[in-house]
PDB file of C-alpha atoms in Angstrom:
ATOM      1  CA  MET A 830      -0.223  -0.290  -0.056  1.00  0.00           C
ATOM      2  CA  LEU A 831       0.681   3.437  -0.734  1.00  0.00           C
ATOM      3  CA  LEU A 832       0.476   5.030   2.995  1.00  0.00           C
ATOM      4  CA  ASP A 833       2.893   2.040   4.397  1.00  0.00           C
ATOM      5  CA  ARG A 834       5.815   3.383   3.043  1.00  0.00           C
ATOM      6  CA  ILE A 835       8.383   5.783   3.791  1.00  0.00           C
ATOM      7  CA  THR A 836      10.105   6.419   0.341  1.00  0.00           C
ATOM      8  CA  PHE A 837       8.966   7.245  -3.042  1.00  0.00           C
ATOM      9  CA  PHE A 838      10.009   7.711  -6.376  1.00  0.00           C
ATOM     10  CA  VAL A 839       8.245  10.232  -8.124  1.00  0.00           C
ATOM     11  CA  LYS A 840       8.500  10.828 -11.711  1.00  0.00           C
ATOM     12  CA  GLU A 841       6.738  13.476 -13.861  1.00  0.00           C
ATOM     13  CA  ARG A 842       4.929  12.222 -16.883  1.00  0.00           C
ATOM     14  CA  VAL A 843       6.474  14.239 -20.064  1.00  0.00           C
ATOM     15  CA  GLY A 844       4.160  16.128 -22.183  1.00  0.00           C
ATOM     16  CA  PHE A 845       4.602  18.199 -25.427  1.00  0.00           C
ATOM     17  CA  VAL A 846       1.640  20.925 -24.414  1.00  0.00           C
ATOM     18  CA  LYS A 847       0.369  20.266 -21.438  1.00  0.00           C
ATOM     19  CA  LEU A 848      -2.005  22.415 -19.032  1.00  0.00           C
ATOM     20  CA  THR A 849      -2.199  19.909 -16.047  1.00  0.00           C
ATOM     21  CA  ASP A 850       0.794  17.613 -14.713  1.00  0.00           C
ATOM     22  CA  THR A 851       0.578  13.768 -13.832  1.00  0.00           C
ATOM     23  CA  TYR A 852       3.413  12.250 -11.633  1.00  0.00           C
ATOM     24  CA  ASP A 853       4.108   8.747 -11.524  1.00  0.00           C
ATOM     25  CA  ILE A 854       4.674   7.250  -7.515  1.00  0.00           C
ATOM     26  CA  LEU A 855       7.276   4.758  -8.018  1.00  0.00           C
ATOM     27  CA  ASP A 856       9.145   2.059  -5.725  1.00  0.00           C
ATOM     28  CA  PRO A 857      12.695   3.484  -5.467  1.00  0.00           C
ATOM     29  CA  ALA A 858      14.244   0.079  -5.348  1.00  0.00           C
ATOM     30  CA  THR A 859      12.147  -1.956  -7.777  1.00  0.00           C
ATOM     31  CA  GLN A 860      10.675   0.864 -10.015  1.00  0.00           C
ATOM     32  CA  GLN A 861       6.928  -0.456  -9.635  1.00  0.00           C
ATOM     33  CA  PRO A 862       4.188   1.497  -9.482  1.00  0.00           C
ATOM     34  CA  ILE A 863       2.377   2.380  -6.473  1.00  0.00           C
ATOM     35  CA  GLY A 864       0.626   5.382  -6.598  1.00  0.00           C
ATOM     36  CA  LEU A 865      -0.433   8.324  -8.870  1.00  0.00           C
ATOM     37  CA  ALA A 866      -0.403  12.262  -8.407  1.00  0.00           C
ATOM     38  CA  ARG A 867      -2.754  13.766 -10.854  1.00  0.00           C
ATOM     39  CA  GLU A 868      -3.381  17.902 -11.250  1.00  0.00           C
ATOM     40  CA  GLU A 869      -7.012  18.121 -11.445  1.00  0.00           C
ATOM     41  CA  PRO A 870      -8.222  21.823 -11.890  1.00  0.00           C
ATOM     42  CA  PRO A 871     -11.665  23.183 -12.307  1.00  0.00           C
ATOM     43  CA  GLY A 872     -11.951  23.517 -16.170  1.00  0.00           C
ATOM     44  CA  TRP A 873     -12.228  27.037 -16.313  1.00  0.00           C
ATOM     45  CA  ALA A 874      -8.643  27.281 -14.586  1.00  0.00           C
ATOM     46  CA  LYS A 875      -7.176  24.695 -16.777  1.00  0.00           C
ATOM     47  CA  TRP A 876      -7.782  26.909 -19.718  1.00  0.00           C
ATOM     48  CA  LEU A 877      -7.271  30.306 -17.887  1.00  0.00           C
ATOM     49  CA  ARG A 878      -3.633  29.016 -17.457  1.00  0.00           C
ATOM     50  CA  LEU A 879      -3.078  29.809 -21.101  1.00  0.00           C
ATOM     51  CA  LEU A 880      -3.084  33.841 -19.903  1.00  0.00           C
ATOM     52  CA  ILE A 881      -2.417  33.701 -16.142  1.00  0.00           C
ATOM     53  CA  SER A 882       0.521  31.696 -14.298  1.00  0.00           C
ATOM     54  CA  LYS A 883      -0.917  28.789 -13.072  1.00  0.00           C
ATOM     55  CA  GLN A 884       0.507  29.351  -9.303  1.00  0.00           C
ATOM     56  CA  LEU A 885      -2.118  32.577  -9.030  1.00  0.00           C
ATOM     57  CA  LEU A 886      -4.929  29.834  -9.972  1.00  0.00           C
ATOM     58  CA  PRO A 887      -6.741  27.120  -7.983  1.00  0.00           C
ATOM     59  CA  THR A 888      -6.094  23.503  -8.180  1.00  0.00           C
ATOM     60  CA  ARG A 889      -6.575  20.154  -7.301  1.00  0.00           C
ATOM     61  CA  VAL A 890      -4.102  17.441  -7.043  1.00  0.00           C
ATOM     62  CA  ASN A 891      -5.806  13.881  -6.394  1.00  0.00           C
ATOM     63  CA  VAL A 892      -3.679  11.226  -5.370  1.00  0.00           C
ATOM     64  CA  TYR A 893      -4.592   7.497  -6.320  1.00  0.00           C
ATOM     65  CA  GLU A 894      -3.128   4.441  -5.254  1.00  0.00           C
ATOM     66  CA  VAL A 895      -5.028   2.810  -8.167  1.00  0.00           C
ATOM     67  CA  GLU A 896      -6.021   4.710 -11.331  1.00  0.00           C
ATOM     68  CA  GLY A 897      -9.915   4.420 -11.593  1.00  0.00           C
ATOM     69  CA  GLN A 898     -10.165   3.879  -7.815  1.00  0.00           C
ATOM     70  CA  PRO A 899     -11.526   7.120  -5.545  1.00  0.00           C
ATOM     71  CA  PRO A 900      -7.921   9.060  -4.278  1.00  0.00           C
ATOM     72  CA  VAL A 901      -6.162   8.558  -1.224  1.00  0.00           C
ATOM     73  CA  PHE A 902      -6.021  12.031  -0.405  1.00  0.00           C
ATOM     74  CA  SER A 903      -6.254  15.172  -2.172  1.00  0.00           C
ATOM     75  CA  ILE A 904      -4.040  18.492  -2.245  1.00  0.00           C
ATOM     76  CA  GLN A 905      -6.045  21.830  -2.983  1.00  0.00           C
ATOM     77  CA  ARG A 906      -4.923  25.373  -3.453  1.00  0.00           C
ATOM     78  CA  PRO A 907      -7.544  27.931  -4.078  1.00  0.00           C
ATOM     79  CA  PHE A 908      -6.928  31.273  -5.499  1.00  0.00           C
ATOM     80  CA  THR A 909      -3.746  32.668  -4.431  1.00  0.00           C
ATOM     81  CA  PHE A 910      -1.869  36.122  -4.713  1.00  0.00           C
ATOM     82  CA  LEU A 911       1.005  36.324  -1.905  1.00  0.00           C
ATOM     83  CA  ARG A 912       0.626  33.660   0.590  1.00  0.00           C
ATOM     84  CA  ALA A 913      -1.462  30.308  -0.542  1.00  0.00           C
ATOM     85  CA  THR A 914      -2.613  28.364   2.242  1.00  0.00           C
ATOM     86  CA  VAL A 915      -3.549  24.654   0.938  1.00  0.00           C
ATOM     87  CA  LYS A 916      -5.264  21.831   2.349  1.00  0.00           C
ATOM     88  CA  VAL A 917      -4.607  18.102   2.710  1.00  0.00           C
ATOM     89  CA  THR A 918      -8.156  15.864   3.081  1.00  0.00           C
ATOM     90  CA  ALA A 919      -9.298  12.516   2.624  1.00  0.00           C
ATOM     91  CA  PRO A 920     -11.993  11.950  -0.251  1.00  0.00           C
ATOM     92  CA  ASP A 921     -14.686  12.249   2.499  1.00  0.00           C
ATOM     93  CA  GLY A 922     -13.642  15.629   2.860  1.00  0.00           C
ATOM     94  CA  GLN A 923     -11.918  14.914   6.705  1.00  0.00           C
ATOM     95  CA  SER A 924      -9.040  17.200   6.585  1.00  0.00           C
ATOM     96  CA  PHE A 925      -5.420  15.965   7.693  1.00  0.00           C
ATOM     97  CA  GLY A 926      -3.766  19.318   7.720  1.00  0.00           C
ATOM     98  CA  TYR A 927      -2.710  22.177   5.676  1.00  0.00           C
ATOM     99  CA  PHE A 928       0.697  23.893   4.370  1.00  0.00           C
ATOM    100  CA  LYS A 929       1.062  27.577   4.835  1.00  0.00           C
ATOM    101  CA  SER A 930       3.421  29.498   2.322  1.00  0.00           C
ATOM    102  CA  LYS A 931       5.809  31.727   3.332  1.00  0.00           C
ATOM    103  CA  LEU A 932       5.906  35.311   2.418  1.00  0.00           C
ATOM    104  CA  PHE A 933       9.534  34.858   1.475  1.00  0.00           C
ATOM    105  CA  SER A 934      12.458  31.688   1.117  1.00  0.00           C
ATOM    106  CA  LEU A 935      15.323  32.194  -0.726  1.00  0.00           C
ATOM    107  CA  GLY A 936      15.300  28.211  -1.615  1.00  0.00           C
ATOM    108  CA  GLY A 937      11.581  27.797  -1.643  1.00  0.00           C
ATOM    109  CA  GLY A 938       9.709  26.240   1.356  1.00  0.00           C
ATOM    110  CA  PHE A 939       6.475  26.696   3.336  1.00  0.00           C
ATOM    111  CA  TYR A 940       4.960  25.108   6.834  1.00  0.00           C
ATOM    112  CA  VAL A 941       3.223  21.949   7.551  1.00  0.00           C
ATOM    113  CA  PHE A 942       0.280  22.416  10.457  1.00  0.00           C
ATOM    114  CA  ASP A 943      -1.882  19.197  11.402  1.00  0.00           C
ATOM    115  CA  THR A 944      -5.896  19.476  12.187  1.00  0.00           C
ATOM    116  CA  GLN A 945      -5.080  21.382  15.577  1.00  0.00           C
ATOM    117  CA  ASP A 946      -3.375  24.036  13.654  1.00  0.00           C
ATOM    118  CA  GLN A 947      -0.426  22.568  15.398  1.00  0.00           C
ATOM    119  CA  GLN A 948       2.886  22.994  13.254  1.00  0.00           C
ATOM    120  CA  VAL A 949       4.096  19.528  12.245  1.00  0.00           C
ATOM    121  CA  ALA A 950       7.075  20.772   9.993  1.00  0.00           C
ATOM    122  CA  GLU A 951       8.839  23.013   7.821  1.00  0.00           C
ATOM    123  CA  VAL A 952      10.080  22.628   4.517  1.00  0.00           C
ATOM    124  CA  LYS A 953      13.217  23.998   4.080  1.00  0.00           C
ATOM    125  CA  GLY A 954      14.928  24.620   0.408  1.00  0.00           C
ATOM    126  CA  ASP A 955      18.533  24.795  -0.333  1.00  0.00           C
ATOM    127  CA  TRP A 956      19.634  27.266  -2.239  1.00  0.00           C
ATOM    128  CA  LYS A 957      18.918  26.021  -5.922  1.00  0.00           C
ATOM    129  CA  GLY A 958      15.687  25.181  -4.952  1.00  0.00           C
ATOM    130  CA  TRP A 959      16.192  21.444  -5.989  1.00  0.00           C
ATOM    131  CA  ASN A 960      16.716  19.576  -2.110  1.00  0.00           C
ATOM    132  CA  PHE A 961      14.091  20.405   0.629  1.00  0.00           C
ATOM    133  CA  LYS A 962      14.267  18.975   3.921  1.00  0.00           C
ATOM    134  CA  PHE A 963      11.102  18.351   6.084  1.00  0.00           C
ATOM    135  CA  LEU A 964      12.321  19.973   9.651  1.00  0.00           C
ATOM    136  CA  SER A 965       9.905  19.242  12.918  1.00  0.00           C
ATOM    137  CA  LYS A 966       9.994  22.728  15.006  1.00  0.00           C
ATOM    138  CA  ASP A 967      12.709  21.460  17.570  1.00  0.00           C
ATOM    139  CA  GLY A 968      15.413  21.458  14.169  1.00  0.00           C
ATOM    140  CA  ARG A 969      15.063  17.561  13.749  1.00  0.00           C
ATOM    141  CA  GLU A 970      15.210  16.014  10.453  1.00  0.00           C
ATOM    142  CA  LEU A 971      11.889  14.584   9.657  1.00  0.00           C
ATOM    143  CA  GLY A 972      12.432  13.779   5.462  1.00  0.00           C
ATOM    144  CA  THR A 973      14.061  15.156   2.678  1.00  0.00           C
ATOM    145  CA  VAL A 974      13.212  15.673  -0.889  1.00  0.00           C
ATOM    146  CA  THR A 975      15.947  15.379  -3.352  1.00  0.00           C
ATOM    147  CA  LYS A 976      15.990  15.959  -7.028  1.00  0.00           C
ATOM    148  CA  LYS A 977      17.223  13.062  -8.915  1.00  0.00           C
ATOM    149  CA  TRP A 978      19.053  13.529 -11.912  1.00  0.00           C
ATOM    150  CA  ALA A 979      17.057  12.602 -15.380  1.00  0.00           C
ATOM    151  CA  GLY A 980      19.648  13.047 -18.137  1.00  0.00           C
ATOM    152  CA  ILE A 981      20.896  15.538 -20.019  1.00  0.00           C
ATOM    153  CA  GLY A 982      18.515  15.094 -22.904  1.00  0.00           C
ATOM    154  CA  LYS A 983      15.441  15.509 -20.431  1.00  0.00           C
ATOM    155  CA  GLU A 984      16.971  18.381 -18.570  1.00  0.00           C
ATOM    156  CA  LEU A 985      17.360  20.242 -21.322  1.00  0.00           C
ATOM    157  CA  PHE A 986      14.249  20.136 -23.202  1.00  0.00           C
ATOM    158  CA  THR A 987      11.696  19.169 -20.418  1.00  0.00           C
ATOM    159  CA  SER A 988      10.592  20.498 -17.527  1.00  0.00           C
ATOM    160  CA  ALA A 989       9.351  17.170 -16.210  1.00  0.00           C
ATOM    161  CA  ASP A 990      10.906  16.587 -12.603  1.00  0.00           C
ATOM    162  CA  ASN A 991      12.312  13.473 -10.842  1.00  0.00           C
ATOM    163  CA  TYR A 992      12.719  13.274  -7.180  1.00  0.00           C
ATOM    164  CA  ILE A 993      12.714  11.341  -4.201  1.00  0.00           C
ATOM    165  CA  ILE A 994      10.618  11.709  -0.749  1.00  0.00           C
ATOM    166  CA  ALA A 995      12.393   9.656   1.883  1.00  0.00           C
ATOM    167  CA  LEU A 996      10.657  10.167   5.201  1.00  0.00           C
ATOM    168  CA  ASN A 997      12.724   9.230   8.694  1.00  0.00           C
ATOM    169  CA  GLU A 998      11.313   6.341  10.277  1.00  0.00           C
ATOM    170  CA  ALA A 999      11.372   7.308  13.476  1.00  0.00           C
ATOM    171  CA  ALA A1000       9.949  10.980  13.041  1.00  0.00           C
ATOM    172  CA  VAL A1001       6.567   9.518  11.107  1.00  0.00           C
ATOM    173  CA  GLY A1002       4.446   7.716  14.175  1.00  0.00           C
ATOM    174  CA  SER A1003       0.706   7.566  11.911  1.00  0.00           C
ATOM    175  CA  ALA A1004      -0.716   7.238   8.271  1.00  0.00           C
ATOM    176  CA  ALA A1005      -1.779  11.098   8.691  1.00  0.00           C
ATOM    177  CA  ALA A1006       2.065  12.287   9.256  1.00  0.00           C
ATOM    178  CA  VAL A1007       2.790  10.189   6.110  1.00  0.00           C
ATOM    179  CA  VAL A1008       0.127  11.677   4.175  1.00  0.00           C
ATOM    180  CA  LEU A1009       0.986  15.317   5.360  1.00  0.00           C
ATOM    181  CA  LEU A1010       4.801  14.551   4.605  1.00  0.00           C
ATOM    182  CA  LEU A1011       4.035  12.966   1.267  1.00  0.00           C
ATOM    183  CA  ALA A1012       1.558  15.806   0.232  1.00  0.00           C
ATOM    184  CA  ALA A1013       4.128  18.334   1.685  1.00  0.00           C
ATOM    185  CA  GLY A1014       6.830  16.425  -1.325  1.00  0.00           C
ATOM    186  CA  LEU A1015       4.237  16.383  -3.429  1.00  0.00           C
ATOM    187  CA  ALA A1016       3.303  20.058  -3.060  1.00  0.00           C
ATOM    188  CA  ILE A1017       6.480  21.533  -3.550  1.00  0.00           C
ATOM    189  CA  ASP A1018       6.254  21.074  -7.467  1.00  0.00           C
ATOM    190  CA  LEU A1019       2.840  20.648  -8.285  1.00  0.00           C
ATOM    191  CA  VAL A1020       1.144  23.412  -5.820  1.00  0.00           C
ATOM    192  CA  PHE A1021       4.095  25.728  -4.946  1.00  0.00           C
ATOM    193  CA  LYS A1022       6.895  25.529  -7.784  1.00  0.00           C
ATOM    194  CA  GLU A1023       5.591  24.599 -11.047  1.00  0.00           C
ATOM    195  CA  SER A1024       4.775  28.033 -12.924  1.00  0.00           C
ATOM    196  CA  LYS A1025       4.266  26.144 -16.718  1.00  0.00           C
TER     197      LYS A1025
END
């Protein structure tokens, strides 16, 4: 099962002209599919991306264990201008928590909160904005997101990203924590960073 794991290889599907993104979630050791993250914004917002930066428009990312089944969880961003508040919910609408973007961050990042508005983690990027750490309030590392080199042809001619989300087993105590941190890793690229 997707949420029984602590390490995920996330591989963006390459497309010539695309208005939404789809990511395969694979087992890093075997490259076998274990899930799928698909951006599914409202139809009007999808087409408006041709005129306005997608960073400002609402979007929804559904994460599936198996394509065609109900999502395991969803990541939802409303209209955004300066600071985004992004919700993470179960299929029945129950909240797992939310993310709040930083007003200014050199390498990128945001804060992760649980349903009681308690900060669970800070997502902090390096100066290149390629590698990220999940840090607890007291500075313990809860996990990492590391960009994986895709080869010169793919890196030069596409905007497709590949990365590893690795959670610290000792830091992850529940399925809800796995959902929040996996969602945070996906949100780096799908919700906060990707502008095309």
